[in-house]
Amino acid sequence: MAELITPVERKYAGIQLSGLKALREGTIPEFSGFPDSLNNRYNASFVFTPNSTAQFEERVAQPLAAIADQAGIGLYLASRDFCVHSTLLEGAWEGEDQAVKQALFGQIHSAEAIGKLDLLVGKKIEFQYLLIGGNTVLTAVNIPEWVLAARAQLNDVYRTHGLKPLSMDNILHITVARMTRLPEGDKEEKIKAFQAYRKMARDLRHSISASPLILEVGAVSTVPPLELLRIAA
């Protein structure tokens, strides 16, 4: 009998296969920055306690940075270059008048469901799988029911105020790093460097799978996405 996997595991497997394929074929693009369109999203994200952030930095960010350096790869790295966070749910505003957007976001910020997000402070999330590719992400296999409930409430708030909720079905993750500098040389040399990176990262993946990170929510941030992605922890 084939082993049953959950929709969450299936999604993560697809992400990992895609990342490994890009490394194998050398088709990873350099990350050059975020689009201004992120300013049109209302964002709710988990940020973690100082102790949890330190654990993430010691066990994930620093080892990955060392591996990337050996492979000649530059990273835009969580905890060093931007705040360690995990997106709860975003809602996209598709209008053009910025004054209207600001007023709308202010109404959302005052909504009862947004205030209740503070009740999630102190809760813990287990992150177990590190998915390697052009973007490296740390994922939670078991998405807590309280996360799903909070997402459902936010989904309703966003729709009520005319925003389009951006799907987070079957995923709860922390973006660890994006590649900002690729290995030097021709395509063949780049592929060799990517494969060295993948092999070195394998031990890190196994270490995290064997002993998952348990991170505690320190706050639920509603800082605009571009600010969250440009401030260090």
XYZ file of C-alpha atoms in Angstrom:
233
model
C 0.000 0.000 0.000
C 1.293 3.434 -0.919
C 2.148 5.650 2.033
C -0.486 8.310 2.614
C 0.706 11.895 2.772
C -1.191 14.972 3.831
C -2.007 17.908 1.519
C 0.558 19.949 3.464
C 3.297 17.355 2.911
C 2.333 17.071 -0.750
C 2.659 20.823 -1.219
C 6.045 20.912 0.499
C 7.271 17.983 -1.601
C 6.331 19.889 -4.747
C 8.171 22.992 -3.554
C 11.277 20.959 -2.724
C 11.271 19.081 -6.040
C 10.972 22.379 -7.904
C 13.849 23.876 -5.908
C 16.115 20.877 -6.462
C 15.312 20.893 -10.185
C 16.300 24.560 -10.434
C 19.579 23.847 -8.615
C 20.277 20.839 -10.816
C 19.609 22.761 -14.032
C 21.139 26.055 -12.935
C 17.980 28.036 -13.663
C 17.803 30.041 -10.439
C 17.480 33.807 -11.023
C 19.205 36.339 -8.814
C 16.887 38.028 -6.345
C 16.981 41.772 -7.007
C 14.323 43.142 -4.691
C 10.626 43.245 -3.926
C 7.952 44.859 -6.124
C 6.305 48.070 -4.952
C 2.955 46.300 -5.322
C 3.589 44.783 -1.881
C 2.607 48.200 -0.530
C -0.951 47.352 -1.562
C -1.199 44.374 0.786
C -2.510 44.322 4.315
C -0.242 41.927 6.148
C -0.568 39.933 9.352
C 2.535 37.938 10.277
C 3.947 36.153 13.279
C 7.191 37.515 14.658
C 8.962 35.539 17.321
C 10.396 36.099 20.773
C 14.072 37.070 21.111
C 14.939 33.585 22.381
C 13.185 31.937 19.441
C 14.816 34.303 16.967
C 18.219 33.505 18.487
C 17.492 29.780 18.127
C 16.561 30.321 14.469
C 19.716 32.323 13.856
C 21.987 29.753 15.506
C 20.461 26.621 14.008
C 19.294 27.814 10.581
C 20.462 31.224 9.390
C 24.134 31.121 10.379
C 24.785 27.553 9.126
C 23.039 28.291 5.818
C 25.029 31.511 5.377
C 28.280 29.589 5.900
C 27.242 26.955 3.352
C 26.291 29.610 0.810
C 29.591 31.418 1.323
C 31.522 28.221 0.572
C 29.527 27.816 -2.645
C 30.072 31.430 -3.730
C 26.420 32.344 -3.230
C 25.158 35.576 -1.678
C 21.986 35.550 0.421
C 19.313 37.968 1.550
C 19.000 36.354 4.952
C 16.344 36.347 7.667
C 17.620 37.600 11.045
C 20.484 39.459 9.375
C 18.830 41.396 6.558
C 15.162 41.263 7.511
C 12.905 40.291 10.376
C 12.289 36.583 10.971
C 8.555 36.159 10.431
C 5.883 33.774 9.230
C 2.957 35.119 7.217
C -0.444 34.470 8.729
C -2.449 35.981 5.853
C -2.258 38.910 3.458
C -5.052 40.730 1.683
C -4.440 42.521 -1.612
C -6.033 45.878 -2.381
C -6.580 46.254 -6.127
C -7.550 49.923 -6.317
C -5.424 52.922 -7.296
C -6.287 55.780 -4.908
C -3.744 55.633 -2.086
C -5.876 57.782 0.209
C -8.721 55.293 -0.142
C -6.312 52.458 0.571
C -4.986 54.089 3.729
C -8.497 54.708 5.025
C -9.485 51.127 4.254
C -6.408 49.679 5.936
C -7.155 51.842 8.973
C -10.642 50.346 9.180
C -9.210 46.838 8.973
C -6.663 47.638 11.660
C -9.515 48.624 13.978
C -11.515 45.452 13.300
C -12.254 43.201 16.263
C -10.570 40.205 14.617
C -7.312 42.136 14.287
C -7.357 43.006 17.990
C -7.898 39.355 18.861
C -4.640 38.412 17.131
C -2.867 39.462 20.331
C -4.328 36.322 21.925
C -1.915 34.297 19.793
C 1.137 35.741 21.546
C 2.890 33.023 23.523
C 1.697 30.170 21.330
C 4.330 27.894 19.812
C 4.866 26.504 16.325
C 7.034 23.528 15.390
C 9.074 24.040 12.220
C 10.535 20.806 10.888
C 11.337 20.820 7.167
C 13.929 23.029 5.473
C 13.222 23.292 1.746
C 16.253 24.232 -0.347
C 16.236 26.111 -3.652
C 16.615 29.640 -4.963
C 14.465 30.568 -1.989
C 15.043 28.543 1.168
C 12.063 28.135 3.479
C 11.532 26.517 6.868
C 8.128 24.858 7.104
C 5.687 23.595 9.709
C 4.288 20.168 8.831
C 1.508 20.280 11.414
C -0.311 23.576 11.001
C -2.032 24.290 14.337
C -5.804 24.636 14.419
C -5.448 28.065 16.008
C -3.503 29.225 12.938
C -6.243 27.948 10.638
C -8.905 29.646 12.765
C -7.044 32.970 12.707
C -6.635 32.724 8.942
C -10.358 32.100 8.528
C -11.176 35.187 10.597
C -8.725 37.324 8.632
C -10.125 35.976 5.377
C -13.574 37.225 6.401
C -12.243 40.630 7.482
C -10.346 41.127 4.226
C -13.321 40.158 2.075
C -15.671 42.369 4.086
C -13.394 45.338 3.357
C -12.938 44.556 -0.329
C -9.478 42.980 -0.212
C -8.538 39.772 -1.990
C -7.142 37.223 0.514
C -3.933 35.678 -0.851
C -4.099 31.919 -0.501
C -2.012 30.279 2.206
C -3.638 26.872 1.861
C -1.552 23.990 3.193
C 1.499 26.051 4.065
C 3.009 27.723 7.118
C 6.591 28.805 6.622
C 9.440 31.168 7.315
C 11.388 32.450 4.327
C 14.985 31.901 5.386
C 16.919 33.245 2.407
C 16.861 34.372 -1.217
C 19.884 34.210 -3.508
C 21.207 37.675 -4.297
C 24.507 36.591 -5.859
C 24.958 33.470 -7.951
C 28.207 31.498 -8.290
C 30.701 32.848 -10.803
C 31.549 31.112 -14.059
C 29.654 29.636 -16.978
C 26.469 27.613 -16.614
C 28.322 24.348 -16.016
C 30.403 25.909 -13.237
C 27.281 27.414 -11.683
C 25.559 24.026 -11.701
C 28.556 22.446 -9.950
C 28.442 25.157 -7.289
C 24.681 24.721 -6.851
C 25.141 20.985 -6.396
C 27.851 21.577 -3.796
C 25.449 23.935 -2.013
C 22.686 21.331 -2.106
C 24.923 18.583 -0.735
C 26.244 20.760 2.085
C 22.711 21.862 2.968
C 21.532 18.251 3.188
C 23.072 17.747 6.633
C 21.423 20.950 7.840
C 18.056 19.716 6.574
C 18.497 16.396 8.357
C 19.525 18.115 11.582
C 16.375 20.229 11.612
C 14.112 17.302 10.681
C 15.565 15.237 13.521
C 15.203 18.050 16.048
C 12.592 20.597 14.903
C 12.628 24.209 16.001
C 9.888 25.168 18.455
C 9.364 28.908 18.018
C 7.221 31.083 20.268
C 5.082 33.875 18.865
C 6.229 37.177 20.334
C 3.776 39.379 18.436
C 1.466 39.435 15.457
C 2.762 42.204 13.223
C 0.576 44.253 10.906
C 3.530 46.288 9.668
C 3.353 46.744 5.860
C 5.104 43.864 4.048
C 7.898 45.962 2.575
C 8.796 47.296 6.014
C 8.841 43.807 7.502
C 11.094 42.641 4.675
C 13.573 45.486 5.070
C 14.125 45.625 8.822
C 16.446 43.347 10.717
C 15.172 41.320 13.644
